[in-house]
Structure formats: structure tokens, C-alpha cells
Coordinates of N, CA and C and ligand atoms in Angstrom, one line a residue:
X53 N 0.7 -1.4 0.3 CA 0.1 -0.1 0.1 C 1.1 1.1 -0.3
X54 N 1.0 2.4 -0.6 CA 1.4 3.3 -1.0 C 1.0 4.5 -0.4
X55 N 1.3 5.0 0.4 CA 1.3 6.7 1.0 C -0.2 7.3 0.9
X56 N 0.2 7.6 -1.0 CA -1.2 7.1 -1.7 C -2.4 7.8 -1.3
X57 N -2.4 5.5 -1.3 CA -3.4 4.9 -0.6 C -4.1 4.9 0.4
X58 N -3.0 5.0 1.4 CA -3.1 4.8 2.9 C -4.3 5.9 3.2
X59 N -3.4 7.4 2.7 CA -4.5 8.8 3.3 C -5.9 8.9 2.3
X60 N -5.6 7.8 1.0 CA -7.1 8.1 0.4 C -7.8 6.9 1.9
X61 N -7.5 5.8 1.9 CA -8.6 5.1 2.7 C -8.9 5.9 4.1
X62 N -7.8 6.4 4.3 CA -8.6 7.0 5.7 C -9.4 8.2 5.3
X63 N -8.9 8.8 4.3 CA -10.5 10.1 4.0 C -11.2 9.8 4.3
X64 N -11.4 8.2 3.3 CA -12.6 7.2 3.2 C -13.4 7.2 4.3
X65 N -12.6 6.6 5.3 CA -13.2 6.3 6.3 C -14.0 7.5 7.3
X66 N -12.6 8.8 6.9 CA -13.3 10.2 8.1 C -14.7 10.5 6.9
X67 N -15.0 10.9 6.1 CA -15.7 11.1 5.5 C -17.2 10.1 5.3
X68 N -17.2 8.8 6.3 CA -18.7 8.2 5.5 C -19.5 9.1 6.4
X69 N -20.4 9.4 6.1 CA -21.7 9.8 6.7 C -23.4 9.2 6.3
X70 N -24.3 9.2 6.7 CA -25.3 8.1 6.1 C -26.5 9.1 5.8
X71 N -27.2 8.9 4.8 CA -28.4 9.0 3.9 C -29.0 8.5 4.6
X72 N -30.2 9.4 4.1 CA -31.7 9.0 4.5 C -32.3 8.0 3.3
X73 N -32.9 6.1 4.5 CA -33.5 5.3 3.8 C -34.4 6.1 2.4
X74 N -34.5 6.8 2.7 CA -36.3 7.1 2.7 C -35.6 8.0 0.7
X75 N -34.5 8.7 1.4 CA -34.6 9.5 0.3 C -33.1 9.1 -1.0
X76 N -33.5 7.4 -0.7 CA -32.4 7.2 -1.7 C -32.4 6.8 -3.5
X77 N -32.0 6.5 -4.2 CA -32.7 6.5 -5.0 C -31.7 5.6 -6.1
X78 N -31.8 4.9 -7.0 CA -30.5 3.7 -8.4 C -29.7 4.7 -8.8
X79 N -28.6 4.3 -9.0 CA -28.9 3.0 -8.8 C -28.1 2.8 -7.2
X80 N -28.1 1.4 -7.2 CA -27.4 0.6 -5.9 C -26.7 -0.2 -6.7
X81 N -25.9 -0.6 -5.3 CA -24.6 -1.9 -5.6 C -24.9 -2.9 -6.7
X82 N -24.3 -3.1 -7.8 CA -24.4 -4.3 -8.3 C -24.3 -5.4 -7.2
X83 N -24.5 -7.2 -7.8 CA -23.8 -8.2 -8.0 C -22.7 -8.4 -7.2
X84 N -21.6 -7.8 -8.2 CA -20.2 -7.4 -8.2 C -19.8 -6.4 -6.6
X85 N -20.7 -5.7 -6.2 CA -20.2 -4.5 -5.6 C -21.0 -5.0 -4.5
X86 N -22.2 -5.9 -4.4 CA -22.6 -6.6 -3.3 C -21.8 -7.5 -2.9
X87 N -21.1 -8.4 -3.2 CA -20.2 -9.4 -2.9 C -19.2 -8.8 -2.5
X88 N -18.6 -7.6 -3.1 CA -17.2 -7.0 -2.4 C -17.9 -6.3 -1.0
X89 N -18.7 -6.2 -0.8 CA -19.5 -5.3 -0.1 C -19.9 -6.4 1.5
X90 N -20.2 -7.6 1.1 CA -20.3 -9.0 2.3 C -19.1 -9.4 2.1
X91 N -18.0 -9.9 1.5 CA -16.9 -9.6 2.2 C -16.0 -9.6 2.7
X92 N -16.3 -7.7 3.1 CA -15.9 -6.8 3.7 C -16.1 -7.2 5.0
X93 N -17.5 -7.3 4.9 CA -18.2 -7.4 5.7 C -17.5 -8.7 7.4
X94 N -17.8 -9.3 6.4 CA -17.1 -11.2 6.6 C -15.9 -10.8 7.2
X95 N -15.5 -10.2 6.9 CA -13.6 -9.8 7.7 C -13.2 -9.1 9.0
X96 N -13.8 -9.4 10.2 CA -14.0 -8.5 11.1 C -13.6 -9.6 12.0
X97 N -13.2 -8.3 13.3 CA -12.7 -9.7 14.6 C -13.8 -10.6 15.0
X98 N -13.4 -11.6 15.0 CA -14.6 -12.4 15.7 C -14.3 -13.4 16.7
X99 N -13.8 -13.0 17.7 CA -13.2 -14.1 18.6 C -14.0 -15.7 19.0
X100 N -13.3 -16.0 18.8 CA -13.7 -18.2 18.9 C -13.9 -18.3 17.5
X101 N -14.1 -17.8 16.4 CA -14.2 -17.6 15.2 C -15.5 -18.1 15.4
X102 N -16.8 -17.8 15.8 CA -18.2 -18.0 15.4 C -18.5 -18.0 14.6
X103 N -18.1 -16.4 13.7 CA -19.6 -16.3 13.1 C -20.6 -15.6 13.0
X104 N -20.5 -14.6 14.1 CA -21.9 -14.5 14.9 C -23.0 -13.6 14.4
X105 N -22.9 -13.8 12.8 CA -23.7 -12.6 12.3 C -23.7 -13.5 10.9
X106 N -25.0 -12.8 10.3 CA -26.0 -13.5 8.8 C -26.2 -11.9 8.3
X107 N -26.0 -12.4 6.6 CA -26.4 -11.3 6.3 C -27.9 -12.0 4.7
X108 N -28.9 -11.0 5.1 CA -30.3 -11.5 4.3 C -30.1 -10.4 3.6
X109 N -29.7 -10.8 2.4 CA -29.8 -10.0 0.8 C -31.8 -10.0 0.7
X110 N -32.3 -8.6 1.0 CA -33.4 -8.9 0.3 C -33.2 -8.5 -1.2
X111 N -34.0 -9.6 -2.0 CA -34.3 -9.7 -3.3 C -35.0 -8.8 -4.0
X112 N -34.8 -7.9 -5.4 CA -35.7 -6.6 -5.4 C -36.9 -7.0 -5.9
X113 N -37.1 -8.1 -6.3 CA -38.4 -8.3 -6.3 C -39.5 -9.1 -4.9
X114 N -39.0 -8.8 -4.0 CA -38.9 -9.3 -2.6 C -39.7 -8.3 -1.7
X115 N -39.6 -7.2 -2.2 CA -40.1 -6.5 -1.2 C -41.4 -6.1 -1.0
X116 N -42.6 -6.1 -2.2 CA -43.7 -7.0 -1.9 C -43.9 -7.9 -0.3
X117 N -43.2 -8.7 -0.2 CA -43.4 -9.6 0.7 C -42.7 -9.3 1.7
X118 N -42.3 -8.3 1.4 CA -41.5 -7.6 3.1 C -42.4 -6.7 3.1
X119 N -43.1 -5.8 2.7 CA -43.7 -5.1 3.2 C -45.2 -5.9 3.9
X120 N -45.5 -7.1 3.0 CA -46.6 -7.9 3.9 C -46.3 -8.1 5.2
X121 N -44.8 -9.0 5.2 CA -44.3 -9.7 7.0 C -44.3 -8.8 7.9
X122 N -43.8 -6.9 7.6 CA -44.0 -6.0 8.8 C -45.6 -6.1 8.7
X123 N -46.1 -5.6 7.2 CA -47.8 -4.5 7.8 C -48.5 -6.2 8.5
X124 N -48.1 -7.9 8.1 CA -48.8 -8.4 8.7 C -48.0 -9.0 10.4
X125 N -47.0 -8.6 10.8 CA -46.3 -8.7 11.7 C -46.7 -7.4 13.4
X126 N -46.6 -6.5 11.9 CA -47.4 -4.8 13.3 C -48.4 -5.4 13.7
X127 N -49.1 -5.5 12.6 CA -50.7 -5.7 13.1 C -51.1 -7.2 14.2
X128 N -50.3 -7.8 13.9 CA -50.2 -9.1 15.2 C -50.4 -7.9 16.1
X129 N -49.3 -7.7 16.5 CA -48.9 -7.2 17.7 C -49.8 -5.8 18.1
X130 N -49.9 -5.1 17.4 CA -51.1 -4.3 17.9 C -51.9 -3.7 16.7
X131 N -53.2 -5.1 17.1 CA -54.5 -4.5 16.5 C -55.0 -3.7 16.1
X132 N -54.5 -2.3 17.2 CA -55.4 -1.0 16.9 C -54.4 -0.1 15.9
X133 N -54.1 -0.5 15.5 CA -52.5 0.5 14.7 C -53.4 1.5 13.2
X134 N -52.8 2.4 13.9 CA -53.7 3.8 12.4 C -53.1 3.4 11.0
X135 N -53.4 3.9 10.1 CA -53.1 3.9 8.5 C -51.6 4.5 9.0
X136 N -51.5 5.7 9.6 CA -49.7 6.0 9.8 C -48.7 5.3 10.1
X137 N -49.6 4.5 10.5 CA -48.2 3.0 11.6 C -48.2 2.4 10.3
X138 N -49.1 1.8 9.5 CA -49.4 1.1 8.7 C -48.8 1.2 7.5
X139 N -48.6 2.8 7.5 CA -48.3 3.6 6.5 C -46.7 3.6 5.8
X140 N -46.0 3.4 7.3 CA -44.4 3.4 7.8 C -44.2 2.1 7.9
X141 N -44.8 1.3 8.2 CA -44.0 -0.1 8.3 C -44.1 -0.1 6.0
X142 N -45.1 0.4 5.7 CA -44.9 -0.1 4.1 C -43.9 0.5 3.3
X143 N -43.5 1.7 3.9 CA -42.6 2.7 2.6 C -41.1 2.2 3.8
X144 N -41.6 1.9 4.6 CA -40.1 1.2 5.1 C -39.3 -0.1 4.6
X145 N -40.2 -0.9 3.8 CA -39.8 -2.0 3.3 C -39.5 -2.0 1.7
X146 N -39.9 -0.3 1.5 CA -39.2 0.2 -0.4 C -37.7 1.0 -0.3
X147 N -37.8 1.1 1.0 CA -37.0 2.3 0.6 C -35.1 1.7 0.0
X148 N -34.6 2.4 -0.8 CA -33.5 2.7 -1.5 C -33.7 1.1 -2.2
X149 N -32.8 1.5 -3.6 CA -32.2 0.1 -4.0 C -31.8 -1.4 -3.7
X150 N -30.8 -1.2 -2.8 CA -30.3 -2.4 -1.9 C -30.8 -2.2 -0.4
X151 N -31.5 -3.4 -0.2 CA -31.5 -3.5 1.6 C -30.6 -5.0 1.6
X152 N -29.9 -5.1 2.6 CA -29.5 -6.3 3.6 C -29.6 -6.4 5.1
X153 N -30.1 -7.1 5.4 CA -30.6 -7.7 7.2 C -29.6 -8.3 7.6
X154 N -28.8 -7.4 8.6 CA -27.5 -8.1 9.6 C -28.6 -8.8 10.3
X155 N -28.4 -10.6 10.2 CA -28.8 -10.8 11.5 C -27.7 -11.0 13.1
X156 N -28.2 -11.0 13.9 CA -27.1 -11.8 15.0 C -27.3 -13.1 14.9
X157 N -26.5 -13.7 14.9 CA -26.5 -15.3 15.9 C -25.8 -15.4 16.9
X158 N -25.8 -15.2 18.0 CA -26.1 -15.7 19.2 C -25.3 -16.9 19.4
X159 N -24.3 -17.7 19.8 CA -24.1 -18.9 20.4 C -23.8 -18.8 22.0
X160 N -25.1 -19.0 22.6 CA -25.6 -18.5 24.3 C -23.7 -20.1 25.2
X161 N -24.2 -20.9 24.3 CA -23.2 -22.1 24.4 C -22.0 -22.1 25.0
X162 N -21.5 -20.8 23.5 CA -20.1 -20.5 23.6 C -19.3 -19.8 25.4
X163 N -17.9 -20.0 25.0 CA -17.1 -20.0 26.7 C -16.9 -17.8 26.2
X164 N -17.6 -17.7 24.7 CA -16.8 -16.3 24.1 C -18.3 -15.7 24.7
X165 N -18.0 -14.4 25.9 CA -19.3 -13.8 25.9 C -19.8 -13.5 24.6
X166 N -21.5 -13.5 25.3 CA -22.7 -12.9 24.5 C -21.9 -10.8 23.8
X167 N -21.2 -10.3 24.9 CA -21.0 -8.8 24.5 C -20.2 -9.4 23.5
X168 N -19.2 -10.0 23.6 CA -18.0 -9.6 22.2 C -18.9 -10.1 21.2
X169 N -19.4 -11.2 21.3 CA -19.7 -11.6 19.4 C -21.0 -10.9 19.7
X170 N -22.0 -9.6 20.6 CA -22.4 -8.7 19.5 C -21.4 -7.4 19.4
X171 N -20.3 -7.5 19.8 CA -19.4 -6.4 19.2 C -18.8 -6.5 18.2
X172 N -18.4 -8.3 17.2 CA -18.1 -8.4 16.0 C -19.4 -8.2 15.3
X173 N -20.9 -8.5 15.4 CA -21.7 -8.0 14.6 C -21.6 -6.5 14.4
X174 N -21.6 -5.6 15.3 CA -21.1 -4.4 14.7 C -20.7 -3.7 14.1
X175 N -19.2 -4.6 14.0 CA -18.1 -4.5 13.5 C -18.1 -4.7 11.8
X176 N -19.2 -5.8 11.7 CA -19.2 -6.6 10.6 C -20.6 -5.2 10.4
X177 N -21.8 -4.7 10.7 CA -22.3 -3.5 10.1 C -21.5 -1.8 9.8
X178 N -20.3 -2.3 10.5 CA -19.4 -1.2 10.0 C -19.1 -1.1 8.9
X179 N -18.1 -2.4 8.6 CA -17.4 -2.1 7.3 C -18.3 -2.9 6.2
X180 N -19.7 -2.8 6.6 CA -21.0 -3.0 5.5 C -21.0 -1.5 5.2
X181 N -20.7 -0.8 6.0 CA -21.6 0.8 5.4 C -20.2 1.6 5.1
X182 N -18.7 0.9 5.7 CA -17.5 1.6 5.0 C -17.3 0.9 3.3
X183 N -17.6 0.2 3.1 CA -17.8 -0.9 1.6 C -18.6 -0.7 0.9
X184 N -19.8 0.0 1.6 CA -20.9 0.6 0.6 C -20.1 2.1 0.2
X185 N -19.7 3.1 1.1 CA -19.0 4.3 1.2 C -17.9 3.9 0.0
X186 N -17.4 3.4 -0.1 CA -16.0 3.0 -1.1 C -16.6 3.2 -2.2
X187 N -17.7 2.6 -2.3 CA -17.6 2.1 -4.0 C -18.6 3.3 -4.4
X188 N -19.4 4.4 -3.5 CA -19.6 5.4 -3.9 C -21.2 5.6 -3.7
X189 N -21.1 4.9 -2.5 CA -22.9 4.4 -2.2 C -23.8 5.2 -1.2
X190 N -24.7 5.3 -1.2 CA -25.0 5.7 0.9 C -25.7 4.6 0.9
X191 N -25.2 4.9 2.7 CA -25.8 3.6 3.4 C -26.5 4.5 4.6
X192 N -27.6 3.3 4.7 CA -27.9 3.7 6.2 C -28.4 2.7 7.0
X193 N -28.0 3.0 8.1 CA -28.1 1.5 8.9 C -29.5 2.0 10.0
X194 N -30.4 1.4 9.9 CA -31.7 1.4 10.6 C -32.4 0.0 11.3
X195 N -32.7 0.3 12.6 CA -33.4 -0.2 13.5 C -35.2 -0.2 13.5
X196 N -35.6 0.6 14.3 CA -36.9 0.8 14.8 C -37.5 -0.3 14.8
X197 N -39.0 -0.6 15.1 CA -39.8 -1.8 15.3 C -39.5 -2.2 14.7
X198 N -39.2 -2.6 13.0 CA -39.0 -3.9 12.5 C -37.6 -5.2 13.1
X199 N -37.1 -4.3 13.9 CA -35.7 -5.0 14.0 C -35.9 -5.5 15.5
X200 N -36.8 -5.0 15.9 CA -37.1 -5.5 17.8 C -38.3 -6.8 17.5
X201 N -38.9 -6.3 16.5 CA -39.8 -8.1 16.5 C -39.4 -9.4 16.5
X202 N -40.4 -10.1 17.4 CA -39.6 -11.7 17.0 C -40.2 -12.2 16.0
X203 N -41.3 -11.2 15.4 CA -42.3 -12.3 13.9 C -41.7 -11.8 12.9
X204 N -41.2 -10.7 12.6 CA -40.2 -10.4 11.3 C -38.7 -11.7 11.5
X205 N -38.4 -11.0 12.6 CA -36.9 -11.6 12.8 C -37.3 -13.1 12.1
X206 N -37.9 -13.8 12.5 CA -38.3 -14.9 12.3 C -38.8 -15.3 10.8
X207 N -39.3 -14.5 10.2 CA -40.0 -14.3 8.5 C -38.6 -14.4 7.5
X208 N -37.9 -13.4 8.1 CA -36.4 -13.1 7.8 C -35.3 -14.0 7.7
X209 N -35.2 -14.3 8.7 CA -34.0 -15.0 9.4 C -34.2 -16.3 9.6
X210 N -33.6 -16.8 10.3 CA -33.6 -18.6 10.7 C -33.7 -18.8 12.5
X211 N -34.3 -20.3 13.2 CA -34.0 -19.9 14.3 C -33.0 -19.3 15.5
X212 N -33.2 -18.7 16.2 CA -31.5 -17.8 17.2 C -31.5 -16.8 16.7
X213 N -31.8 -16.0 15.2 CA -31.3 -15.3 15.2 C -31.9 -13.9 15.2
X214 N -31.5 -13.0 15.5 CA -32.3 -11.5 15.4 C -31.8 -10.4 14.9
X215 N -32.2 -9.3 14.7 CA -32.0 -8.2 13.9 C -30.9 -7.5 14.5
X216 N -29.6 -6.9 13.5 CA -28.9 -6.1 14.3 C -29.5 -4.6 13.5
X217 N -30.0 -4.9 12.3 CA -30.1 -3.7 11.6 C -30.8 -3.8 10.0
X218 N -31.1 -3.0 9.9 CA -31.6 -2.9 8.0 C -30.7 -1.9 7.4
X219 N -30.2 -2.9 6.9 CA -28.8 -1.7 6.0 C -29.0 -1.4 4.6
X220 N -29.2 0.0 4.1 CA -30.1 0.8 3.3 C -29.1 0.9 2.3
X221 N -28.5 0.7 0.9 CA -28.0 1.4 0.3 C -28.0 1.9 -1.3
X222 N -27.7 3.3 -1.6 CA -28.3 3.7 -2.7 C -27.1 5.0 -2.8
X223 N -28.3 5.8 -4.0 CA -27.5 6.7 -4.5 C -28.9 8.1 -3.8
X224 N -27.7 9.0 -2.8 CA -28.5 10.7 -2.7 C -29.2 11.6 -3.7
X225 N -30.5 11.5 -3.4 CA -31.2 12.0 -4.0 C -31.0 13.3 -3.5
X226 N -30.6 13.7 -2.7 CA -30.6 15.4 -2.0 C -29.0 15.1 -1.5
X227 N -28.3 16.8 -1.3 CA -27.5 16.7 -0.8 C -27.3 16.0 0.6
X228 N -26.2 15.2 1.4 CA -26.2 14.9 2.8 C -26.1 15.9 3.6
X229 N -26.5 15.6 4.6 CA -26.7 16.7 5.8 C -25.4 16.7 6.9
X230 N -24.8 17.3 7.2 CA -23.7 16.7 8.5 C -24.3 17.2 9.2
X231 N -23.5 15.5 10.4 CA -24.7 16.4 11.5 C -23.2 16.8 12.5
X232 N -23.7 17.1 14.3 CA -22.2 17.5 14.7 C -22.1 16.1 15.2
X233 N -20.7 16.7 14.9 CA -20.2 15.2 15.5 C -18.8 15.5 16.9
X234 N -19.0 14.7 18.0 CA -18.3 15.3 19.1 C -16.6 15.8 18.4
X235 N -16.6 16.9 19.4 CA -14.7 16.9 19.2 C -13.9 16.1 20.0
X236 N -13.2 15.8 19.3 CA -12.1 14.6 20.1 C -12.1 14.5 21.4
X237 N -11.9 15.7 22.3 CA -11.6 16.1 23.4 C -12.3 15.7 24.6
X238 N -14.0 15.4 24.2 CA -14.8 14.9 24.5 C -15.3 13.8 24.8
X239 N -14.4 12.7 24.1 CA -14.4 11.2 23.7 C -13.4 10.8 24.2
X240 N -12.1 11.1 23.8 CA -10.4 10.8 24.0 C -9.5 11.3 25.3
X241 N -9.6 10.2 25.8 CA -9.1 10.8 27.1 C -7.2 10.1 26.7
X242 N -6.6 10.7 27.4 CA -4.6 9.8 27.5 C -4.7 9.4 28.4
X243 N -4.6 8.3 28.8 CA -4.7 7.6 30.4 C -3.1 7.5 30.7
X244 N -2.4 8.7 31.2 CA -1.2 8.3 31.8 C -0.4 7.9 33.1
X245 N -1.7 6.7 33.4 CA -0.7 5.8 34.6 C -1.1 7.0 36.0
Ligands
LIG337 C1 -27.5 0.3 16.1 C2 -27.9 1.6 15.3 C3 -29.3 1.7 14.8 C4 -29.7 2.7 14.3 N1 -31.3 2.7 14.0 C5 -31.3 4.5 13.7 C6 -33.2 4.1 13.1 O1 -33.9 3.5 13.4 N2 -33.4 5.5 12.7 C7 -32.9 6.6 12.4 O2 -33.1 7.3 12.2 N3 -31.2 6.6 12.6 C8 -30.8 5.0 13.3 N4 -29.5 5.0 13.8 C9 -28.5 5.8 13.4 C10 -27.9 6.4 11.7 O3 -27.9 5.1 11.1 C11 -27.2 7.2 11.2 O4 -25.9 6.7 12.1 C12 -26.9 8.7 12.2 O5 -28.5 9.1 11.3 C13 -25.8 9.2 11.2 O6 -24.6 9.0 11.4 P1 -23.7 8.7 10.7 O7 -24.0 10.0 9.5 O8 -22.5 8.7 11.0 O9 -24.0 7.8 9.9 C14 -29.1 3.7 14.3 C15 -27.9 3.2 14.2 C16 -27.3 2.7 15.4 C17 -25.8 1.9 15.7

């Protein structure tokens, strides 16, 4: 790796920011780009080689099925749901050209603490976002009700998996807003003994 490669990699990491999934348009990652993003996401620290992450790529043609799964799960849990709530579920299912659902598949029986397994899932999430950014796409990690519904997790994943997040990728339809970032002094301490 040359000095310039290193500098541009760092600049990539410090320039990433999220876009709003609902404002993403085509193009999104193609099949090769998606494979590259997933490869990056699988190359994360993973104590005990447990691979506590699974990636569910939602096929472009499966968005209507996702909408049905969200609406059915939501109304089963909240039979009194109003139209606006259901509309939010419907539109969530159709955001952005590309959607990957990251599932945490934690191994309770392992001697590796669950906390460490969860950290590895978070690392996979971050690699996914950074890889998407490296390819020129904007990403957005969303959770909300769909990520905490056991019914949704059962429809999207396998037994024992929970949703770590919905990762939307595409092209930003409008300029991204910067958000306030913490000053290094507020979050970095130098421990000197
Ligand atoms: C675990 C997790 C879940 C999140 N869920 C949501 C969400 O449901 N809705 C939302 O608006 N932002 C959510 N966010 C925040 C966005 O993904 C994003 O980080 C933030 O809006 C902008 O910060 P960034 O530009 O540094 O990515 C979540 C972040 C994390 C880490």
C-alpha cells in the first residue's frame, strides 16, 4: 500500500456519513459490488471464530413480500394500529435500491461472552457501511420496530437469529446533511498512569 493509498483510505473512513434511506434512489450496488461489500463485512474480528453474523440480502423482487411481512407482524402485535403507522411499515419495506438485513446469530453455549459476539456483529455492520461508501454509495443503518419484532426476525432469518439492523444502500437523491460530531477532546482521553 502506498502513502497515497493509505491517505485516501483514511479520508474515506473520515468522510463517511449516512443518508436517509427514504431519500435513496438508483443506482445501488450491483451483484459484484454487493459481493465485495459482504466480503468486507465478513472480515471482522471474531473471537472464537463463531461468525455470529448472517447477511440476508433482500431480493429486489421481494420488497412486496417484505411489506406484507412487516404489516402482518405489526398488526398482529398492535391490532389497533392506525393508517399512518401501517404506512410507515409499508414505505420502510420499499426504501432504497439495495437492502441487506444483518442478523446476529449469537451462540449462548459458547465460552465467548455474548458481549464480544455482539461487538463482532457491530464490526460487520460498520464494514458493510464503509464498503458501500468506498464504492460510492450512501448507506443507512436503521432499526426501529421491525428490528425488535420477533415475528419479523422469524420471517427474515433462521431460528436463534435477531435483527441487528436494516442496511439500505443507494444513491443520495439530495445532498447529505452533516451532523454535529463530537470534539475529540470530549471522547478521547490519554491515560498516563
Ligand atoms: C444500532 C443503530 C441503529 C440505528 N437505528 C436508527 C433508526 O432506526 N432510525 C434512525 O433515524 N437512525 C438510526 N440510527 C442512526 C443512523 O444509522 C446514522 O448513524 C445517523 O443517522 C447518522 O450518523 P452517521 O452519518 O455517522 O452514520 C441507528 C444507528 C445505530 C448504530
